[in-house]
Amino acid sequence: MSLQRQREPGRPGHLGGVDKRLTDKEERARLRAVREENRRIKYVSASTSSASYEPLQEDASSNSSENMDSEDFPTLIQSSEPGTNKSVMRKDFITPKLVAALDRCELSMRDSVFILEATIDALGCNIDEFPISKSSIQRNRTEKRKERAENIKIDFQNKVPDVVTLHSDGKLLPALSARKSK
């Protein structure tokens, strides 16, 4: 009986002093739970007010408006978990051109996150509205690379050239025609 009481929070059967480490640990856990609850309440109130969201306006003189797809605009994503009705506003701002630039500069996923956060902050936008993490950047870059590869394959199949030159490691391979070899 007394052993079970010693295992209870606060250890009522223990005659020693207060365990400072345990007390501090319990206080941190309590504060963490309170902060998480406040964050959850703030998120729910923000998601209910997301219906009044207006996308950013672009210049009418911008010549990039011809290449805009529907995927460049923010989309409302419903949670797929059963029992939750939370919706998240997601701005899909990573374009194939941005992916090509990040790949060309050979930036790692982590460096890409830093640069994108700094760019969004410099433009005066709220960073919390954009899905910026290593995993989301990697997922978007992979998707855009696959889309680009599929587009190249389709273009190549539609317009098959008469002569194709294959380069390996930047070197021109010798001609492989059967007529010249004896």
PDB file of N, CA and C in Angstrom, residues 75-119:
ATOM      1  N   THR A  75      -4.721  26.600 -53.145  1.00  0.00           N
ATOM      2  CA  THR A  75      -5.839  25.669 -53.161  1.00  0.00           C
ATOM      3  C   THR A  75      -6.223  25.338 -51.735  1.00  0.00           C
ATOM      4  N   LEU A  76      -7.493  25.065 -51.529  1.00  0.00           N
ATOM      5  CA  LEU A  76      -7.993  24.701 -50.211  1.00  0.00           C
ATOM      6  C   LEU A  76      -7.946  23.188 -50.108  1.00  0.00           C
ATOM      7  N   ILE A  77      -7.262  22.675 -49.106  1.00  0.00           N
ATOM      8  CA  ILE A  77      -7.087  21.240 -48.950  1.00  0.00           C
ATOM      9  C   ILE A  77      -7.858  20.781 -47.729  1.00  0.00           C
ATOM     10  N   GLN A  78      -8.723  19.807 -47.902  1.00  0.00           N
ATOM     11  CA  GLN A  78      -9.473  19.242 -46.794  1.00  0.00           C
ATOM     12  C   GLN A  78      -8.647  18.143 -46.152  1.00  0.00           C
ATOM     13  N   SER A  79      -8.746  18.017 -44.867  1.00  0.00           N
ATOM     14  CA  SER A  79      -8.034  16.977 -44.140  1.00  0.00           C
ATOM     15  C   SER A  79      -8.641  15.628 -44.481  1.00  0.00           C
ATOM     16  N   SER A  80      -7.778  14.630 -44.734  1.00  0.00           N
ATOM     17  CA  SER A  80      -8.271  13.313 -45.120  1.00  0.00           C
ATOM     18  C   SER A  80      -8.538  12.419 -43.913  1.00  0.00           C
ATOM     19  N   GLU A  81      -8.220  12.891 -42.726  1.00  0.00           N
ATOM     20  CA  GLU A  81      -8.437  12.079 -41.538  1.00  0.00           C
ATOM     21  C   GLU A  81      -9.922  12.058 -41.190  1.00  0.00           C
ATOM     22  N   PRO A  82     -10.451  10.880 -40.843  1.00  0.00           N
ATOM     23  CA  PRO A  82     -11.863  10.833 -40.482  1.00  0.00           C
ATOM     24  C   PRO A  82     -12.097  11.519 -39.142  1.00  0.00           C
ATOM     25  N   GLY A  83     -13.219  12.194 -39.041  1.00  0.00           N
ATOM     26  CA  GLY A  83     -13.580  12.825 -37.781  1.00  0.00           C
ATOM     27  C   GLY A  83     -13.054  14.236 -37.624  1.00  0.00           C
ATOM     28  N   THR A  84     -12.300  14.739 -38.620  1.00  0.00           N
ATOM     29  CA  THR A  84     -11.813  16.109 -38.533  1.00  0.00           C
ATOM     30  C   THR A  84     -12.350  16.896 -39.711  1.00  0.00           C
ATOM     31  N   ASN A  85     -12.731  18.120 -39.458  1.00  0.00           N
ATOM     32  CA  ASN A  85     -13.228  18.996 -40.506  1.00  0.00           C
ATOM     33  C   ASN A  85     -12.307  20.190 -40.690  1.00  0.00           C
ATOM     34  N   LYS A  86     -11.048  20.039 -40.368  1.00  0.00           N
ATOM     35  CA  LYS A  86     -10.101  21.129 -40.493  1.00  0.00           C
ATOM     36  C   LYS A  86      -9.713  21.280 -41.959  1.00  0.00           C
ATOM     37  N   SER A  87      -9.611  22.504 -42.406  1.00  0.00           N
ATOM     38  CA  SER A  87      -9.132  22.770 -43.753  1.00  0.00           C
ATOM     39  C   SER A  87      -7.939  23.706 -43.651  1.00  0.00           C
ATOM     40  N   VAL A  88      -6.982  23.523 -44.549  1.00  0.00           N
ATOM     41  CA  VAL A  88      -5.752  24.286 -44.513  1.00  0.00           C
ATOM     42  C   VAL A  88      -5.606  25.011 -45.845  1.00  0.00           C
ATOM     43  N   MET A  89      -5.321  26.304 -45.796  1.00  0.00           N
ATOM     44  CA  MET A  89      -5.066  27.053 -47.010  1.00  0.00           C
ATOM     45  C   MET A  89      -3.612  26.821 -47.396  1.00  0.00           C
ATOM     46  N   ARG A  90      -3.399  26.333 -48.614  1.00  0.00           N
ATOM     47  CA  ARG A  90      -2.057  25.998 -49.055  1.00  0.00           C
ATOM     48  C   ARG A  90      -1.758  26.769 -50.327  1.00  0.00           C
ATOM     49  N   LYS A  91      -0.674  27.503 -50.328  1.00  0.00           N
ATOM     50  CA  LYS A  91      -0.264  28.242 -51.510  1.00  0.00           C
ATOM     51  C   LYS A  91       0.805  27.424 -52.218  1.00  0.00           C
ATOM     52  N   ASP A  92       0.479  26.956 -53.399  1.00  0.00           N
ATOM     53  CA  ASP A  92       1.439  26.191 -54.183  1.00  0.00           C
ATOM     54  C   ASP A  92       2.221  27.181 -55.037  1.00  0.00           C
ATOM     55  N   PHE A  93       3.336  27.658 -54.528  1.00  0.00           N
ATOM     56  CA  PHE A  93       4.089  28.716 -55.180  1.00  0.00           C
ATOM     57  C   PHE A  93       5.313  28.199 -55.907  1.00  0.00           C
ATOM     58  N   ILE A  94       5.597  26.913 -55.818  1.00  0.00           N
ATOM     59  CA  ILE A  94       6.786  26.359 -56.447  1.00  0.00           C
ATOM     60  C   ILE A  94       6.437  25.988 -57.884  1.00  0.00           C
ATOM     61  N   THR A  95       7.026  26.704 -58.817  1.00  0.00           N
ATOM     62  CA  THR A  95       6.764  26.501 -60.235  1.00  0.00           C
ATOM     63  C   THR A  95       7.888  25.670 -60.848  1.00  0.00           C
ATOM     64  N   PRO A  96       7.661  25.116 -62.024  1.00  0.00           N
ATOM     65  CA  PRO A  96       8.743  24.375 -62.686  1.00  0.00           C
ATOM     66  C   PRO A  96       9.981  25.238 -62.939  1.00  0.00           C
ATOM     67  N   LYS A  97       9.772  26.515 -63.202  1.00  0.00           N
ATOM     68  CA  LYS A  97      10.906  27.413 -63.434  1.00  0.00           C
ATOM     69  C   LYS A  97      11.719  27.603 -62.151  1.00  0.00           C
ATOM     70  N   LEU A  98      11.044  27.701 -61.004  1.00  0.00           N
ATOM     71  CA  LEU A  98      11.732  27.827 -59.719  1.00  0.00           C
ATOM     72  C   LEU A  98      12.509  26.549 -59.404  1.00  0.00           C
ATOM     73  N   VAL A  99      11.913  25.398 -59.681  1.00  0.00           N
ATOM     74  CA  VAL A  99      12.598  24.119 -59.452  1.00  0.00           C
ATOM     75  C   VAL A  99      13.842  24.029 -60.325  1.00  0.00           C
ATOM     76  N   ALA A 100      13.722  24.451 -61.590  1.00  0.00           N
ATOM     77  CA  ALA A 100      14.877  24.421 -62.489  1.00  0.00           C
ATOM     78  C   ALA A 100      15.990  25.333 -61.978  1.00  0.00           C
ATOM     79  N   ALA A 101      15.625  26.495 -61.452  1.00  0.00           N
ATOM     80  CA  ALA A 101      16.634  27.418 -60.920  1.00  0.00           C
ATOM     81  C   ALA A 101      17.319  26.834 -59.688  1.00  0.00           C
ATOM     82  N   LEU A 102      16.548  26.228 -58.795  1.00  0.00           N
ATOM     83  CA  LEU A 102      17.140  25.622 -57.595  1.00  0.00           C
ATOM     84  C   LEU A 102      18.050  24.457 -57.967  1.00  0.00           C
ATOM     85  N   ASP A 103      17.646  23.665 -58.974  1.00  0.00           N
ATOM     86  CA  ASP A 103      18.469  22.540 -59.411  1.00  0.00           C
ATOM     87  C   ASP A 103      19.734  23.026 -60.114  1.00  0.00           C
ATOM     88  N   ARG A 104      19.591  24.063 -60.924  1.00  0.00           N
ATOM     89  CA  ARG A 104      20.736  24.582 -61.670  1.00  0.00           C
ATOM     90  C   ARG A 104      21.797  25.133 -60.727  1.00  0.00           C
ATOM     91  N   CYS A 105      21.374  25.736 -59.632  1.00  0.00           N
ATOM     92  CA  CYS A 105      22.314  26.278 -58.645  1.00  0.00           C
ATOM     93  C   CYS A 105      22.818  25.204 -57.687  1.00  0.00           C
ATOM     94  N   GLU A 106      22.323  23.980 -57.853  1.00  0.00           N
ATOM     95  CA  GLU A 106      22.722  22.837 -57.035  1.00  0.00           C
ATOM     96  C   GLU A 106      22.529  23.109 -55.546  1.00  0.00           C
ATOM     97  N   LEU A 107      21.371  23.672 -55.203  1.00  0.00           N
ATOM     98  CA  LEU A 107      21.060  23.946 -53.804  1.00  0.00           C
ATOM     99  C   LEU A 107      20.479  22.708 -53.148  1.00  0.00           C
ATOM    100  N   SER A 108      20.896  22.449 -51.938  1.00  0.00           N
ATOM    101  CA  SER A 108      20.328  21.340 -51.185  1.00  0.00           C
ATOM    102  C   SER A 108      18.923  21.721 -50.742  1.00  0.00           C
ATOM    103  N   MET A 109      18.185  20.752 -50.237  1.00  0.00           N
ATOM    104  CA  MET A 109      16.828  21.024 -49.772  1.00  0.00           C
ATOM    105  C   MET A 109      16.859  22.032 -48.620  1.00  0.00           C
ATOM    106  N   ARG A 110      17.828  21.876 -47.743  1.00  0.00           N
ATOM    107  CA  ARG A 110      17.931  22.768 -46.586  1.00  0.00           C
ATOM    108  C   ARG A 110      18.247  24.197 -47.020  1.00  0.00           C
ATOM    109  N   ASP A 111      19.194  24.351 -47.958  1.00  0.00           N
ATOM    110  CA  ASP A 111      19.522  25.682 -48.464  1.00  0.00           C
ATOM    111  C   ASP A 111      18.336  26.292 -49.203  1.00  0.00           C
ATOM    112  N   SER A 112      17.581  25.459 -49.910  1.00  0.00           N
ATOM    113  CA  SER A 112      16.394  25.943 -50.619  1.00  0.00           C
ATOM    114  C   SER A 112      15.374  26.500 -49.638  1.00  0.00           C
ATOM    115  N   VAL A 113      15.215  25.831 -48.504  1.00  0.00           N
ATOM    116  CA  VAL A 113      14.273  26.302 -47.486  1.00  0.00           C
ATOM    117  C   VAL A 113      14.695  27.680 -46.985  1.00  0.00           C
ATOM    118  N   PHE A 114      15.984  27.861 -46.693  1.00  0.00           N
ATOM    119  CA  PHE A 114      16.469  29.152 -46.205  1.00  0.00           C
ATOM    120  C   PHE A 114      16.234  30.253 -47.236  1.00  0.00           C
ATOM    121  N   ILE A 115      16.543  29.973 -48.487  1.00  0.00           N
ATOM    122  CA  ILE A 115      16.395  30.985 -49.536  1.00  0.00           C
ATOM    123  C   ILE A 115      14.929  31.328 -49.761  1.00  0.00           C
ATOM    124  N   LEU A 116      14.063  30.319 -49.805  1.00  0.00           N
ATOM    125  CA  LEU A 116      12.638  30.581 -50.024  1.00  0.00           C
ATOM    126  C   LEU A 116      12.034  31.366 -48.864  1.00  0.00           C
ATOM    127  N   GLU A 117      12.409  31.029 -47.628  1.00  0.00           N
ATOM    128  CA  GLU A 117      11.905  31.785 -46.476  1.00  0.00           C
ATOM    129  C   GLU A 117      12.357  33.238 -46.534  1.00  0.00           C
ATOM    130  N   ALA A 118      13.616  33.466 -46.872  1.00  0.00           N
ATOM    131  CA  ALA A 118      14.125  34.836 -46.951  1.00  0.00           C
ATOM    132  C   ALA A 118      13.438  35.610 -48.074  1.00  0.00           C
ATOM    133  N   THR A 119      13.175  34.941 -49.189  1.00  0.00           N
ATOM    134  CA  THR A 119      12.507  35.597 -50.313  1.00  0.00           C
ATOM    135  C   THR A 119      11.081  35.979 -49.951  1.00  0.00           C
TER     136      THR A 119
END
